Amino acid sequence: MVRTGANHQDPTPQRSRILRLEEAARSLDPDAAERDRLLRAAHTYAQDFLDRLPETPAYNHDKSGALELRNLATGPGPRPMEQLIERIDESVVRAGLIPSHAGHLAYIPGGGIYASSLADYLAAVTNEYAGVRFAGPGAVEMEDLVLEWMARLVGFPETADGNLSSGGSIASLVAVVAAREAAGLLARDFHRAVVYASPHIHQCLHKALRVAGLGESVRRDVAVDEHRRLCPASLGDAIAADRARGLQPWLVLASAGTADTGAIDPLARIADIARREGLWYHVDAAYGGFFAMLPEFRPALSGMERADSIVLDPHKGMFLPYGTGAVLVRNRQALQDAHAYYAAYMQDTVEAEAGGRSPAAVSPELTKHFRGLRVWLPLLLHGEEPFRACLREKVELAKYFHREVAALGFVVGPEPELTVVTYRWVPESGDANAFNRALVEETHRDGRVFLSSTTIDGRFVLRMAALAFRTHLDTIDLALEVLRAGVRKLEAQSG
Ligand SMILES: *Cc1c(COP(=O)(O)O)cnc(C)c1O
């Protein structure tokens, strides 16, 4: 420590220097009138965006607007809010896919409900600190409440723990690291540790394994049935064979809805095997997890409650804007063993841990966005019922589309378990794969709805995924019309 004597210099020049800096710095903290003006500009844009959304294409082929961002360099001085909003609109919002659009029927659609945007606004204005309970007891309590609600939803015990993450991928990483710690796996064991999953498990789990240092672990692709669900008998056989080889069966990954086709693995039978064999059982419910809100999905999702860890994606099945995933872990100690750290500069916060662990102790993040609010606010503002109705509506829409697209003459995949339908056109002559590739491109050029494709057993197949909260019956009818017109156009060209 340095103790300075009395300062004999006149402090006045220093004080006026500081005050000049303060004046410049204060423009970061606008007064009430300026705040009102800025908020109105943003609000006017948001209102207009939402009002014209139904007339806007869901997809814009031309992405040149994005490059215009580079012509607006940062500089020392300010720019008008209106100019910046215009740039955001042209370069960001209009380019490519519009994820908040009713016609987003590709991949696994996300959400963007309005209540969450206001929660984000309030979270950012108050800038609540959600990483440490001592600093943000209410923010952390709110995250705990939301996680407990999700735990009840999936049938986890009250002793389970969890974390709100930025998405399903990071949530999966948190789960994989907890599984590694629980098994006591050290680097020297990694090449013997075996991971079991169907070939349709989400790629983020392979990524999580590599990021967790387990890139050298042994992966077993377990056989699937004709609906692309993991085959439990093959899982049992693979584990036995690996034990006989002297390997260490460690982790089994199952899907409560694959991203590709929405297939739900037989979760209860996999739970039996995982428990019998002492494996960590992880269920990727990023897509399908929130369908547990619907009692009719209990049979299909039964067994999920016996997992060791579950990943859910509120920015899919709860229709929240991007940036919210969740992980739930049955063994709270494993989660903390993997993530809890101590720093002297934060010693004051430790005493408060008596009130419960901090989110920082169960995730890779320290400082984190106050995510709990964007989940909590819409749930309480609207109540659970509209969420349930919105999910059930999507299930019905998928079934409706499945029937109607078949009626148009498409060859369809199985009746959807969740809300993904696969289908393809088989032309009378010529390469069916090339035809269906051209058909997706044709729908992209059309742009009124946005559909995507996948490859199943070497066949190019189209997908329709209903999960965007604005997707309603008129959207599905429009998608059918776009497909019908696309086929007619392509057939005319080739015929
Ligand atoms: C979306 C998804 C993920 C990955 O989650 P992100 O939020 O995109 O990181 C993992 N698994 C499934 C089944 C998904 O649908």
Coordinates of C-alpha atoms and ligand atoms in Angstrom, one line a residue:
M1 CA 0.0 0.0 0.0
V2 CA 1.2 3.5 -0.8
R3 CA 0.2 6.3 1.5
T4 CA 0.5 9.7 -0.1
G5 CA 1.1 12.9 1.9
A6 CA -1.1 15.9 1.7
N7 CA -1.4 17.2 -1.9
H8 CA 0.1 20.6 -2.1
Q9 CA -0.8 21.1 -5.7
D10 CA -3.8 23.1 -6.6
P11 CA -6.5 20.5 -7.6
T12 CA -8.4 23.0 -9.7
P13 CA -6.9 22.1 -13.2
Q14 CA -7.4 18.4 -12.5
R15 CA -11.0 19.0 -11.4
S16 CA -11.9 20.9 -14.5
R17 CA -10.2 18.3 -16.7
I18 CA -12.4 15.6 -15.0
L19 CA -15.5 17.7 -15.4
R20 CA -14.8 18.1 -19.1
L21 CA -14.5 14.4 -19.5
E22 CA -17.7 13.9 -17.5
E23 CA -19.6 16.1 -19.9
A24 CA -18.5 14.0 -22.8
A25 CA -19.1 10.8 -21.0
R26 CA -22.6 11.8 -20.0
S27 CA -24.0 11.4 -23.5
L28 CA -23.9 7.7 -22.6
D29 CA -26.5 8.4 -20.0
P30 CA -29.3 10.3 -21.9
D31 CA -31.8 12.3 -19.9
A32 CA -35.5 11.5 -19.7
A33 CA -36.5 13.5 -22.8
E34 CA -33.8 12.0 -24.9
R35 CA -34.6 8.5 -23.6
D36 CA -38.1 9.0 -24.6
R37 CA -37.1 10.1 -28.1
L38 CA -34.8 7.1 -28.6
L39 CA -37.4 4.6 -27.3
R40 CA -40.0 6.1 -29.5
A41 CA -37.8 5.6 -32.6
A42 CA -37.2 2.0 -31.6
H43 CA -40.8 1.4 -30.7
T44 CA -42.1 3.0 -33.9
Y45 CA -39.9 0.7 -35.9
A46 CA -40.9 -2.4 -33.9
Q47 CA -44.6 -1.6 -34.3
D48 CA -44.1 -1.1 -38.1
F49 CA -42.0 -4.3 -38.4
L50 CA -44.7 -6.4 -36.7
D51 CA -47.6 -4.8 -38.5
R52 CA -46.1 -5.4 -42.0
L53 CA -44.7 -8.9 -41.1
P54 CA -47.7 -10.7 -42.6
E55 CA -47.0 -9.0 -46.0
T56 CA -43.3 -9.5 -45.8
P57 CA -41.6 -12.5 -47.4
A58 CA -40.3 -15.1 -44.9
Y59 CA -37.1 -15.3 -46.9
N60 CA -35.1 -12.9 -49.0
H61 CA -32.7 -14.5 -51.5
D62 CA -30.8 -11.2 -51.9
K63 CA -28.3 -10.8 -49.1
S64 CA -26.4 -7.8 -50.5
G65 CA -28.0 -5.5 -47.9
A66 CA -25.9 -7.2 -45.2
L67 CA -22.7 -6.0 -46.8
E68 CA -23.9 -2.4 -46.6
L69 CA -23.2 -2.5 -42.9
R70 CA -19.5 -2.0 -43.7
N71 CA -20.2 1.4 -45.3
L72 CA -21.3 2.7 -42.0
A73 CA -18.0 2.8 -40.1
T74 CA -17.8 3.7 -36.4
G75 CA -16.2 7.1 -35.8
P76 CA -15.7 9.5 -32.9
G77 CA -19.0 11.3 -33.4
P78 CA -22.7 10.3 -33.0
R79 CA -25.1 9.3 -35.7
P80 CA -28.8 9.7 -35.7
M81 CA -30.9 6.9 -34.3
E82 CA -33.2 7.0 -37.4
Q83 CA -30.2 6.3 -39.7
L84 CA -29.1 3.4 -37.6
I85 CA -32.5 1.8 -37.4
E86 CA -32.8 2.1 -41.2
R87 CA -29.5 0.3 -41.6
I88 CA -30.6 -2.4 -39.2
D89 CA -33.8 -2.9 -41.2
E90 CA -32.1 -3.1 -44.6
S91 CA -28.9 -4.9 -43.7
V92 CA -30.1 -7.3 -40.9
V93 CA -33.9 -7.7 -40.8
R94 CA -34.6 -7.8 -44.5
A95 CA -31.7 -10.0 -45.5
G96 CA -32.0 -13.8 -45.5
L97 CA -34.5 -15.6 -43.3
I98 CA -36.9 -13.7 -41.1
P99 CA -37.0 -15.9 -38.0
S100 CA -39.9 -14.2 -36.4
H101 CA -42.1 -14.8 -39.5
A102 CA -45.1 -17.1 -39.5
G103 CA -43.7 -18.7 -42.6
H104 CA -40.5 -19.9 -41.0
L105 CA -41.0 -23.6 -41.4
A106 CA -37.4 -24.7 -41.6
Y107 CA -34.8 -26.4 -39.4
I108 CA -36.3 -26.0 -35.9
P109 CA -38.0 -22.6 -35.9
G110 CA -37.3 -20.3 -33.0
G111 CA -39.7 -17.8 -31.4
G112 CA -39.5 -14.1 -30.5
I113 CA -42.6 -13.5 -28.4
Y114 CA -43.1 -9.8 -27.6
A115 CA -43.2 -10.1 -23.8
S116 CA -39.7 -11.4 -23.8
S117 CA -38.5 -8.4 -25.8
L118 CA -39.8 -6.2 -23.0
A119 CA -38.1 -8.4 -20.4
D120 CA -34.8 -8.0 -22.3
Y121 CA -35.3 -4.3 -22.3
L122 CA -35.9 -4.2 -18.6
A123 CA -33.0 -6.6 -17.9
A124 CA -30.7 -4.4 -19.9
V125 CA -31.9 -1.1 -18.4
T126 CA -31.5 -2.4 -14.9
N127 CA -28.5 -4.5 -15.9
E128 CA -29.2 -6.9 -13.1
Y129 CA -26.3 -9.2 -12.4
A130 CA -27.5 -12.8 -12.7
G131 CA -24.2 -14.6 -12.1
V132 CA -23.8 -14.5 -8.4
R133 CA -26.6 -14.7 -5.7
F134 CA -24.9 -12.2 -3.4
A135 CA -25.1 -9.5 -6.0
G136 CA -28.4 -10.4 -7.7
P137 CA -30.5 -12.4 -5.2
G138 CA -33.7 -11.7 -7.0
A139 CA -32.4 -12.3 -10.4
V140 CA -30.9 -15.6 -9.3
E141 CA -34.1 -16.6 -7.4
M142 CA -36.0 -15.9 -10.6
E143 CA -33.7 -18.2 -12.6
D144 CA -34.1 -20.8 -9.9
L145 CA -37.9 -20.6 -10.0
V146 CA -37.9 -20.9 -13.8
L147 CA -35.6 -23.9 -13.6
E148 CA -37.7 -25.5 -10.9
W149 CA -40.8 -25.1 -13.1
M150 CA -38.9 -26.8 -16.0
A151 CA -37.7 -29.6 -13.7
R152 CA -41.3 -30.2 -12.6
L153 CA -42.4 -30.2 -16.2
V154 CA -39.9 -33.0 -17.1
G155 CA -40.6 -34.9 -13.9
F156 CA -37.2 -34.3 -12.2
P157 CA -36.9 -34.4 -8.4
E158 CA -36.7 -31.2 -6.4
T159 CA -33.1 -31.9 -5.6
A160 CA -32.1 -31.5 -9.2
D161 CA -30.2 -28.4 -10.3
G162 CA -29.8 -26.6 -13.5
N163 CA -28.8 -23.5 -15.4
L164 CA -30.2 -21.1 -18.0
S165 CA -27.7 -20.9 -20.9
S166 CA -27.5 -19.0 -24.1
G167 CA -28.8 -22.1 -26.0
G168 CA -29.0 -25.8 -26.3
S169 CA -25.4 -26.2 -27.4
I170 CA -23.9 -24.6 -24.4
A171 CA -26.4 -26.3 -22.2
S172 CA -25.2 -29.6 -23.7
L173 CA -21.6 -28.7 -22.9
V174 CA -22.6 -28.1 -19.3
A175 CA -24.2 -31.5 -19.1
V176 CA -21.3 -33.4 -20.8
V177 CA -18.8 -31.8 -18.4
A178 CA -21.0 -32.8 -15.4
A179 CA -21.2 -36.4 -16.8
R180 CA -17.4 -36.4 -17.1
E181 CA -16.9 -35.3 -13.5
A182 CA -19.5 -37.7 -12.1
A183 CA -17.7 -40.6 -13.8
G184 CA -14.4 -39.4 -12.5
L185 CA -12.9 -39.6 -16.0
L186 CA -9.4 -38.3 -16.3
A187 CA -7.6 -37.5 -19.5
R188 CA -5.9 -40.9 -19.4
D189 CA -9.3 -42.6 -19.5
F190 CA -10.8 -40.6 -22.4
H191 CA -9.7 -43.0 -25.2
R192 CA -11.4 -45.9 -23.4
A193 CA -14.6 -44.0 -22.5
V194 CA -17.5 -45.0 -24.8
V195 CA -20.5 -42.8 -25.8
Y196 CA -23.6 -44.3 -27.3
A197 CA -26.1 -42.5 -29.5
S198 CA -28.2 -42.9 -32.6
P199 CA -26.6 -41.4 -35.7
H200 CA -29.3 -38.8 -35.6
I201 CA -28.2 -37.2 -32.3
H202 CA -27.6 -33.5 -32.6
Q203 CA -24.1 -32.5 -33.7
C204 CA -23.8 -30.1 -30.8
L205 CA -23.3 -33.1 -28.5
H206 CA -20.3 -34.3 -30.6
K207 CA -19.1 -30.7 -30.4
A208 CA -19.6 -30.6 -26.7
L209 CA -17.6 -33.8 -26.2
R210 CA -14.7 -32.4 -28.2
V211 CA -14.8 -29.0 -26.4
A212 CA -14.9 -31.0 -23.1
G213 CA -11.6 -32.6 -24.1
L214 CA -13.3 -35.9 -25.0
G215 CA -12.6 -35.8 -28.7
E216 CA -10.8 -39.1 -28.4
S217 CA -13.6 -40.8 -26.6
V218 CA -15.1 -43.9 -28.4
R219 CA -18.4 -43.2 -30.3
R220 CA -20.9 -45.9 -31.0
D221 CA -23.6 -45.3 -33.6
V222 CA -26.4 -47.4 -32.3
A223 CA -28.8 -48.9 -34.8
V224 CA -32.2 -47.3 -35.3
D225 CA -35.6 -48.6 -36.3
E226 CA -37.6 -47.6 -39.4
H227 CA -38.7 -44.4 -37.6
R228 CA -35.1 -43.5 -36.9
R229 CA -35.5 -44.2 -33.1
L230 CA -32.6 -45.7 -31.2
C231 CA -32.9 -49.5 -30.9
P232 CA -32.5 -50.5 -27.2
A233 CA -31.5 -54.1 -28.0
S234 CA -28.6 -52.8 -30.1
L235 CA -27.6 -50.5 -27.3
G236 CA -27.5 -53.4 -24.8
D237 CA -25.4 -55.5 -27.3
A238 CA -23.0 -52.6 -28.0
I239 CA -22.4 -52.0 -24.3
A240 CA -21.7 -55.7 -23.6
A241 CA -19.3 -55.9 -26.5
D242 CA -17.4 -52.9 -25.3
R243 CA -17.1 -54.3 -21.8
A244 CA -15.8 -57.5 -23.2
R245 CA -13.2 -55.4 -25.1
G246 CA -12.1 -53.8 -21.8
L247 CA -13.5 -50.4 -22.7
Q248 CA -15.5 -48.2 -20.3
P249 CA -19.1 -47.6 -21.3
W250 CA -19.8 -44.1 -19.9
L251 CA -22.5 -42.0 -21.5
V252 CA -25.7 -42.7 -23.5
L253 CA -27.3 -39.8 -25.4
A254 CA -30.9 -40.0 -26.4
S255 CA -33.2 -37.5 -28.3
A256 CA -36.6 -36.4 -27.2
G257 CA -37.2 -35.2 -30.8
T258 CA -34.3 -35.2 -33.3
A259 CA -33.8 -31.9 -35.2
D260 CA -33.9 -33.9 -38.4
T261 CA -37.3 -35.6 -38.3
G262 CA -38.6 -35.1 -34.7
A263 CA -38.0 -38.8 -33.8
I264 CA -38.3 -39.5 -30.1
D265 CA -36.0 -42.3 -28.9
P266 CA -37.6 -45.0 -26.6
L267 CA -36.6 -43.0 -23.5
A268 CA -37.9 -45.4 -20.8
R269 CA -36.2 -48.5 -22.3
I270 CA -33.0 -46.6 -22.7
A271 CA -33.3 -45.5 -19.1
D272 CA -33.6 -49.1 -18.0
I273 CA -30.3 -50.0 -19.8
A274 CA -28.5 -46.9 -18.6
R275 CA -29.4 -47.6 -15.0
R276 CA -28.6 -51.3 -15.2
E277 CA -25.2 -50.5 -16.8
G278 CA -24.4 -47.5 -14.6
L279 CA -24.1 -45.1 -17.5
W280 CA -24.8 -41.4 -17.4
Y281 CA -28.1 -40.9 -19.3
H282 CA -28.5 -37.6 -21.2
V283 CA -31.7 -36.7 -23.0
D284 CA -31.5 -34.0 -25.7
A285 CA -34.9 -32.4 -25.4
A286 CA -33.9 -29.1 -27.0
Y287 CA -36.7 -29.6 -29.6
G288 CA -39.2 -31.9 -27.9
G289 CA -38.9 -31.1 -24.2
F290 CA -41.6 -28.5 -23.8
F291 CA -44.2 -30.8 -25.4
A292 CA -44.2 -32.3 -21.9
M293 CA -46.6 -29.4 -21.2
L294 CA -49.2 -31.5 -23.1
P295 CA -50.5 -34.5 -21.2
E296 CA -51.0 -36.4 -24.5
F297 CA -47.2 -36.5 -24.9
R298 CA -46.6 -38.2 -21.5
P299 CA -46.4 -41.7 -23.0
A300 CA -43.9 -40.7 -25.7
L301 CA -41.7 -38.7 -23.3
S302 CA -42.0 -41.2 -20.5
G303 CA -38.5 -42.1 -19.3
M304 CA -37.1 -38.6 -19.7
E305 CA -37.6 -38.1 -16.0
R306 CA -35.1 -40.9 -15.3
A307 CA -32.3 -39.1 -17.2
D308 CA -29.2 -37.8 -15.4
S309 CA -29.3 -34.6 -17.5
I310 CA -31.8 -33.0 -19.9
V311 CA -31.4 -30.1 -22.2
L312 CA -34.3 -27.9 -23.2
D313 CA -34.4 -24.9 -25.5
P314 CA -36.9 -22.2 -24.4
H315 CA -36.0 -20.3 -27.6
K316 CA -37.7 -23.1 -29.5
G317 CA -40.5 -24.8 -27.6
M318 CA -41.3 -21.7 -25.4
F319 CA -41.2 -19.4 -28.4
L320 CA -38.7 -17.0 -26.7
P321 CA -36.3 -15.0 -28.7
Y322 CA -32.9 -16.6 -29.4
G323 CA -30.5 -16.8 -26.6
T324 CA -32.1 -19.1 -24.0
G325 CA -31.3 -22.7 -23.4
A326 CA -31.6 -24.7 -20.2
V327 CA -29.8 -27.7 -18.7
L328 CA -31.2 -29.8 -15.8
V329 CA -29.0 -32.2 -13.9
R330 CA -30.2 -34.7 -11.4
N331 CA -26.9 -34.9 -9.4
R332 CA -26.3 -31.3 -8.2
Q333 CA -22.9 -32.2 -6.8
A334 CA -21.7 -33.3 -10.2
L335 CA -22.8 -30.0 -11.7
Q336 CA -20.9 -28.0 -9.1
D337 CA -17.8 -30.2 -9.2
A338 CA -17.5 -29.4 -12.9
H339 CA -18.0 -25.6 -12.6
A340 CA -17.5 -24.1 -9.1
Y341 CA -14.4 -21.9 -8.7
Y342 CA -13.2 -19.4 -6.1
A343 CA -11.6 -16.0 -6.5
A344 CA -10.2 -13.9 -3.7
Y345 CA -11.5 -10.7 -5.3
M346 CA -15.0 -12.1 -4.9
Q347 CA -14.6 -13.4 -1.3
D348 CA -17.5 -11.3 0.0
T349 CA -19.9 -13.2 -2.2
V350 CA -19.1 -16.6 -0.8
E351 CA -20.9 -16.2 2.6
A352 CA -24.1 -15.6 0.6
E353 CA -23.7 -19.0 -1.0
A354 CA -25.4 -20.3 2.1
G355 CA -28.6 -19.1 0.5
G356 CA -28.0 -21.5 -2.4
R357 CA -25.3 -21.9 -5.1
S358 CA -24.8 -19.2 -7.6
P359 CA -25.4 -19.7 -11.3
A360 CA -21.7 -19.1 -11.8
A361 CA -21.0 -22.3 -9.7
V362 CA -22.9 -24.5 -12.2
S363 CA -22.0 -23.1 -15.6
P364 CA -19.0 -21.8 -17.6
E365 CA -20.3 -18.2 -17.3
L366 CA -19.6 -15.8 -14.5
T367 CA -21.2 -12.6 -15.6
K368 CA -24.4 -13.5 -17.3
H369 CA -27.4 -11.8 -18.9
F370 CA -30.5 -11.7 -16.7
R371 CA -32.1 -14.5 -18.8
G372 CA -34.6 -15.6 -16.1
L373 CA -36.7 -12.5 -16.8
R374 CA -37.4 -13.3 -20.5
V375 CA -38.7 -16.7 -19.4
W376 CA -40.5 -15.6 -16.2
L377 CA -42.3 -12.5 -17.5
P378 CA -44.1 -14.1 -20.4
L379 CA -45.1 -17.2 -18.3
L380 CA -46.7 -15.0 -15.6
L381 CA -48.0 -12.3 -18.0
H382 CA -49.8 -14.8 -20.2
G383 CA -50.1 -17.8 -18.0
E384 CA -49.3 -21.3 -19.1
E385 CA -52.4 -22.0 -21.2
P386 CA -51.5 -20.0 -24.3
F387 CA -48.2 -21.8 -24.5
R388 CA -50.0 -25.2 -24.3
A389 CA -52.4 -24.1 -27.0
C390 CA -49.7 -22.9 -29.2
L391 CA -47.8 -26.2 -29.0
R392 CA -50.9 -28.2 -29.5
E393 CA -51.9 -26.1 -32.5
K394 CA -48.4 -26.9 -34.0
V395 CA -48.9 -30.6 -33.5
E396 CA -52.3 -30.4 -35.3
L397 CA -50.9 -28.3 -38.1
A398 CA -48.1 -30.8 -38.7
K399 CA -50.7 -33.6 -38.9
Y400 CA -52.8 -31.5 -41.2
F401 CA -49.9 -30.7 -43.5
H402 CA -48.9 -34.4 -43.5
R403 CA -52.3 -35.4 -44.8
E404 CA -52.7 -32.5 -47.2
V405 CA -49.2 -32.7 -48.8
A406 CA -49.9 -36.4 -49.4
A407 CA -53.2 -35.4 -51.0
L408 CA -51.2 -33.1 -53.4
G409 CA -49.3 -36.3 -54.6
F410 CA -46.1 -36.0 -52.5
V411 CA -44.7 -39.2 -51.0
V412 CA -44.7 -38.6 -47.2
G413 CA -42.6 -39.9 -44.3
P414 CA -44.3 -41.3 -41.2
E415 CA -47.0 -39.3 -39.4
P416 CA -45.1 -36.8 -37.3
E417 CA -44.3 -37.6 -33.7
L418 CA -43.7 -33.9 -33.0
T419 CA -44.1 -31.2 -35.6
V420 CA -41.7 -32.1 -38.4
V421 CA -43.0 -33.6 -41.6
T422 CA -40.8 -35.1 -44.3
Y423 CA -42.0 -35.5 -47.9
R424 CA -40.7 -35.5 -51.5
W425 CA -42.0 -35.4 -55.0
V426 CA -41.3 -38.4 -57.1
P427 CA -41.4 -37.2 -60.8
E428 CA -42.5 -39.6 -63.5
S429 CA -39.0 -39.5 -65.0
G430 CA -35.7 -38.1 -64.2
D431 CA -33.6 -37.8 -61.0
A432 CA -35.9 -37.4 -58.0
N433 CA -33.1 -36.0 -55.8
A434 CA -32.4 -33.3 -58.3
F435 CA -36.1 -32.5 -58.7
N436 CA -36.6 -32.0 -55.0
R437 CA -33.4 -29.9 -54.7
A438 CA -34.8 -27.7 -57.4
L439 CA -38.1 -27.6 -55.6
V440 CA -36.6 -26.3 -52.4
E441 CA -34.7 -23.7 -54.4
E442 CA -37.9 -22.7 -56.1
T443 CA -39.7 -22.2 -52.7
H444 CA -36.7 -20.1 -51.6
R445 CA -37.0 -17.9 -54.7
D446 CA -40.8 -17.6 -54.0
G447 CA -40.0 -16.7 -50.4
R448 CA -43.5 -16.5 -49.0
V449 CA -42.7 -19.4 -46.7
F450 CA -39.3 -20.8 -45.8
L451 CA -38.9 -24.6 -46.1
S452 CA -35.7 -26.7 -45.8
S453 CA -34.5 -30.2 -46.7
T454 CA -32.6 -33.1 -45.3
T455 CA -31.1 -36.4 -46.6
I456 CA -32.7 -39.7 -45.4
D457 CA -31.1 -42.9 -46.6
G458 CA -29.5 -41.1 -49.5
R459 CA -32.7 -39.5 -50.6
F460 CA -33.1 -35.7 -50.8
V461 CA -36.2 -35.0 -48.8
L462 CA -38.1 -31.8 -47.9
R463 CA -39.0 -30.8 -44.4
M464 CA -41.8 -28.7 -42.9
A465 CA -41.3 -27.8 -39.2
A466 CA -44.1 -26.1 -37.4
L467 CA -42.9 -24.4 -34.3
A468 CA -42.8 -20.7 -35.0
F469 CA -45.5 -19.3 -32.7
R470 CA -47.0 -17.1 -35.5
T471 CA -47.5 -20.2 -37.8
H472 CA -51.2 -20.8 -38.1
L473 CA -53.6 -22.6 -40.5
D474 CA -53.3 -19.9 -43.2
T475 CA -49.5 -20.3 -43.2
I476 CA -49.8 -24.0 -43.7
D477 CA -52.3 -23.5 -46.5
L478 CA -49.9 -21.0 -48.1
A479 CA -47.0 -23.5 -47.8
L480 CA -49.1 -26.1 -49.6
E481 CA -49.9 -23.6 -52.3
V482 CA -46.2 -22.7 -52.7
L483 CA -45.3 -26.4 -53.1
R484 CA -48.2 -27.1 -55.5
A485 CA -47.1 -24.1 -57.7
G486 CA -43.4 -25.1 -57.4
V487 CA -44.1 -28.7 -58.6
R488 CA -46.3 -27.4 -61.5
K489 CA -43.6 -25.0 -62.6
L490 CA -40.8 -27.6 -62.5
E491 CA -42.9 -30.2 -64.2
A492 CA -43.7 -27.8 -67.0
Q493 CA -40.0 -27.0 -67.4
S494 CA -38.9 -30.6 -67.5
G495 CA -41.9 -31.9 -69.5
Ligands
LIG1 C1 -31.6 -26.7 -31.7 C2 -31.1 -28.1 -31.2 C3 -29.9 -28.2 -30.5 C4 -28.9 -27.1 -30.4 O1 -29.4 -26.0 -29.6 P1 -29.0 -24.5 -29.9 O2 -29.9 -23.7 -29.1 O3 -29.2 -24.3 -31.4 O4 -27.6 -24.3 -29.5 C5 -29.6 -29.5 -30.0 N1 -30.5 -30.5 -30.1 C6 -31.6 -30.4 -30.8 C7 -32.5 -31.6 -30.9 C8 -32.0 -29.2 -31.3 O5 -33.2 -29.1 -32.0

